[in-house]
CSV table of C-alpha atoms in Angstrom, one decimal:
chain,number,residue,atom,x,y,z
A,117,MET,CA,-8.5,8.2,-5.2
A,118,MET,CA,-10.4,9.8,-2.3
A,119,ALA,CA,-13.0,11.4,-4.7
A,120,HIS,CA,-15.3,8.4,-4.4
A,121,PRO,CA,-15.4,5.2,-2.3
A,122,ALA,CA,-15.4,3.1,-5.4
A,123,HIS,CA,-12.0,4.6,-6.3
A,124,VAL,CA,-10.6,3.7,-2.9
A,125,MET,CA,-11.7,0.1,-3.4
A,126,ALA,CA,-10.8,-0.2,-7.1
A,127,LEU,CA,-7.3,1.2,-6.4
A,128,GLY,CA,-6.7,-1.3,-3.7
A,129,PHE,CA,-6.7,1.2,-0.9
A,130,GLY,CA,-3.7,2.8,-2.6
A,131,SER,CA,-1.7,-0.3,-3.5
A,132,GLY,CA,-2.6,0.2,-7.2
A,133,LEU,CA,-1.0,3.7,-7.1
A,134,SER,CA,2.5,2.1,-7.0
A,135,PRO,CA,4.6,3.5,-9.9
A,136,LYS,CA,6.1,0.0,-10.4
A,137,ALA,CA,4.1,-3.3,-10.7
A,138,PRO,CA,0.7,-2.1,-9.4
A,139,GLY,CA,-0.8,-5.5,-10.0
A,140,THR,CA,1.9,-7.2,-7.9
A,141,MET,CA,1.4,-4.6,-5.2
A,142,GLY,CA,-2.3,-5.2,-5.2
A,143,THR,CA,-1.7,-8.9,-4.9
A,144,LEU,CA,0.7,-8.4,-2.1
A,145,TRP,CA,-1.8,-6.2,-0.3
A,146,ALA,CA,-4.4,-9.0,-0.7
A,147,TRP,CA,-2.0,-11.5,0.7
A,148,ALA,CA,-1.2,-9.2,3.7
A,149,VAL,CA,-4.9,-8.7,4.5
A,150,PHE,CA,-5.5,-12.4,4.1
A,151,ALA,CA,-2.6,-13.2,6.5
A,152,LEU,CA,-4.1,-10.7,9.1
A,153,LEU,CA,-7.6,-12.1,8.8
A,154,GLN,CA,-7.2,-15.8,8.0
A,155,HIS,CA,-7.5,-16.9,11.7
A,156,ARG,CA,-10.1,-14.3,12.6
A,157,LEU,CA,-12.7,-15.2,9.9
A,158,SER,CA,-14.4,-18.5,9.5
A,159,ASP,CA,-14.6,-20.3,6.2
A,160,VAL,CA,-18.2,-19.1,5.8
A,161,GLN,CA,-17.2,-15.5,6.5
A,162,TRP,CA,-14.4,-15.7,4.0
A,163,GLY,CA,-16.8,-17.1,1.4
A,164,VAL,CA,-19.2,-14.3,2.0
A,165,LEU,CA,-16.4,-11.7,1.9
A,166,ILE,CA,-15.2,-13.1,-1.4
A,167,ALA,CA,-18.7,-13.5,-2.8
A,168,LEU,CA,-19.4,-9.8,-2.1
A,169,SER,CA,-16.0,-8.6,-3.3
A,170,ILE,CA,-16.7,-9.8,-6.8
A,171,PRO,CA,-19.9,-7.9,-7.6
A,172,LEU,CA,-18.8,-4.9,-5.5
A,173,GLY,CA,-15.5,-5.0,-7.3
A,174,TRP,CA,-17.3,-5.1,-10.6
A,175,TRP,CA,-19.1,-1.9,-9.6
A,176,ALA,CA,-16.0,-0.2,-8.3
A,177,CYS,CA,-13.9,-1.1,-11.3
A,178,SER,CA,-16.6,0.0,-13.7
A,179,LEU,CA,-17.1,3.3,-12.0
A,180,THR,CA,-13.4,4.0,-11.5
A,181,ALA,CA,-12.5,3.1,-15.1
A,182,LYS,CA,-15.4,5.4,-16.3
A,183,HIS,CA,-14.2,8.3,-14.2
A,184,MET,CA,-10.6,7.7,-15.4
A,185,ARG,CA,-11.9,7.4,-19.0
A,186,VAL,CA,-9.7,4.3,-19.5
A,187,LEU,CA,-11.2,0.8,-20.2
A,188,ASP,CA,-8.6,-1.1,-18.2
A,189,PRO,CA,-6.4,1.2,-16.1
A,190,GLY,CA,-3.3,-0.5,-14.6
A,191,SER,CA,-3.9,1.2,-11.3
A,192,ILE,CA,-7.1,-0.7,-10.7
A,193,VAL,CA,-6.1,-3.7,-8.7
A,194,TRP,CA,-9.3,-4.8,-6.9
A,195,ASP,CA,-9.5,-7.6,-9.5
A,196,GLU,CA,-6.2,-9.0,-8.2
A,197,ILE,CA,-7.3,-8.6,-4.6
A,198,ALA,CA,-10.6,-10.5,-5.0
A,199,ALA,CA,-9.1,-13.2,-7.2
A,200,PHE,CA,-6.1,-13.8,-5.0
A,201,TRP,CA,-8.3,-14.0,-1.8
A,202,LEU,CA,-10.2,-16.7,-3.7
A,203,VAL,CA,-7.0,-18.6,-4.4
A,204,LEU,CA,-5.7,-18.3,-0.8
A,205,TRP,CA,-9.1,-19.3,0.7
A,206,LEU,CA,-9.4,-22.3,-1.5
A,207,ILE,CA,-5.9,-23.6,-0.9
A,208,SER,CA,-6.1,-23.2,2.8
A,209,PRO,CA,-5.0,-24.6,5.1
A,210,THR,CA,-1.5,-24.1,3.8
A,211,GLY,CA,1.6,-22.4,5.2
A,212,PHE,CA,3.9,-19.6,3.9
A,213,TRP,CA,5.5,-21.7,1.2
A,214,GLY,CA,2.2,-22.9,-0.2
A,215,GLN,CA,0.9,-19.3,-0.2
A,216,LEU,CA,4.2,-18.1,-1.9
A,217,LEU,CA,3.7,-20.7,-4.6
A,218,ALA,CA,0.1,-19.6,-5.1
A,219,PHE,CA,1.4,-16.0,-5.3
A,220,ALA,CA,4.0,-16.8,-7.9
A,221,LEU,CA,1.6,-18.9,-10.0
A,222,PHE,CA,-1.2,-16.2,-9.8
A,223,ARG,CA,1.2,-13.4,-10.8
A,224,PHE,CA,2.5,-15.6,-13.7
A,225,PHE,CA,-1.0,-16.2,-15.1
A,226,ASP,CA,-2.1,-12.6,-14.5
A,227,ALA,CA,1.0,-11.0,-16.1
A,228,ALA,CA,1.9,-13.5,-18.9
A,229,LYS,CA,-1.8,-14.0,-19.7
A,230,PRO,CA,-1.5,-17.4,-21.4
A,231,GLY,CA,-4.5,-18.9,-23.3
A,232,PRO,CA,-7.8,-18.4,-21.5
A,233,VAL,CA,-6.5,-15.5,-19.4
A,234,ALA,CA,-5.6,-13.6,-22.6
A,235,TRP,CA,-9.1,-14.4,-24.0
A,236,ALA,CA,-10.7,-13.0,-20.9
A,237,ASP,CA,-8.4,-10.0,-20.9
A,238,GLN,CA,-9.3,-9.0,-24.5
A,239,LEU,CA,-13.0,-9.8,-24.3
A,240,TYR,CA,-14.2,-6.2,-23.6
A,241,HIS,CA,-11.1,-4.2,-24.6
A,242,HIS,CA,-12.9,-3.1,-27.8
A,243,VAL,CA,-16.1,-1.7,-26.4
A,244,GLN,CA,-16.9,1.9,-27.5
A,245,PRO,CA,-18.1,4.1,-24.6
A,246,ALA,CA,-19.4,6.7,-27.1
A,247,SER,CA,-21.8,4.3,-28.8
A,248,ASP,CA,-22.4,1.5,-26.2
A,249,ARG,CA,-24.3,2.5,-23.1
A,250,TRP,CA,-23.1,-0.7,-21.4
A,251,ALA,CA,-19.4,-0.1,-22.3
A,252,TRP,CA,-18.3,0.8,-18.7
A,253,PRO,CA,-20.0,-2.1,-17.0
A,254,LYS,CA,-18.6,-4.4,-19.7
A,255,ALA,CA,-15.1,-2.9,-19.1
A,256,GLY,CA,-15.5,-3.4,-15.4
A,257,TRP,CA,-16.5,-7.0,-15.8
A,258,GLY,CA,-13.5,-7.5,-18.2
A,259,ILE,CA,-11.2,-6.0,-15.6
A,260,MET,CA,-12.4,-8.6,-13.0
A,261,LEU,CA,-12.8,-11.6,-15.4
A,262,ASP,CA,-9.2,-12.1,-16.5
A,263,ASP,CA,-8.0,-12.2,-12.9
A,264,LEU,CA,-10.8,-14.7,-12.0
A,265,VAL,CA,-9.6,-16.8,-14.9
A,266,ALA,CA,-6.0,-16.4,-13.7
A,267,ALA,CA,-7.2,-17.6,-10.3
A,268,PHE,CA,-8.8,-20.6,-11.8
A,269,CYS,CA,-5.6,-21.5,-13.7
A,270,THR,CA,-3.6,-21.1,-10.5
A,271,LEU,CA,-6.0,-23.3,-8.6
A,272,LEU,CA,-5.9,-25.9,-11.4
A,273,VAL,CA,-2.1,-26.1,-11.3
A,274,ILE,CA,-2.1,-26.4,-7.5
A,275,ALA,CA,-4.8,-29.1,-7.7
A,276,LEU,CA,-2.9,-31.1,-10.3
A,277,TRP,CA,0.3,-30.7,-8.3
A,278,ARG,CA,-1.4,-31.9,-5.1
A,279,THR,CA,-3.0,-34.8,-7.0
A,280,TRP,CA,0.0,-36.0,-8.9
A,281,GLY,CA,2.9,-34.3,-7.2
A,282,GLY,CA,2.4,-36.1,-3.9
A,283,ALA,CA,1.7,-33.1,-1.7
């Protein structure tokens, strides 16, 4: 992990090295950081942080996957971190129970990969690094994309619930 700064980022500062459920650990790490910073950063600062976390995450995930020689390593969790920050930022202000609901929905969409999440997950799983010079950047974008789609699905469910559920 410490061999390159991109690895530290992509592996979620070590949260992705969990032997069990690294994606869940990465999402929990994202939630903990959000909880620590939510009252210290303005909405604009959160927006900038998240906006930067996506292209920087793409770079870190691409490079780390290339160095690991695996198109979508389970230990790469920056995708969960950036996507869950986006969810938490966009549903704020909300308390613990709203954040817990968002966590559960996001983990469901990320793990079960229904519909569009499965499409995004499989989009670049068949690239050939030996013959496609853009294979690793495609793989890195694929790593990020399915979690961004899972975040969108989470936000859609929450928006529908808030609209028609009376909350």
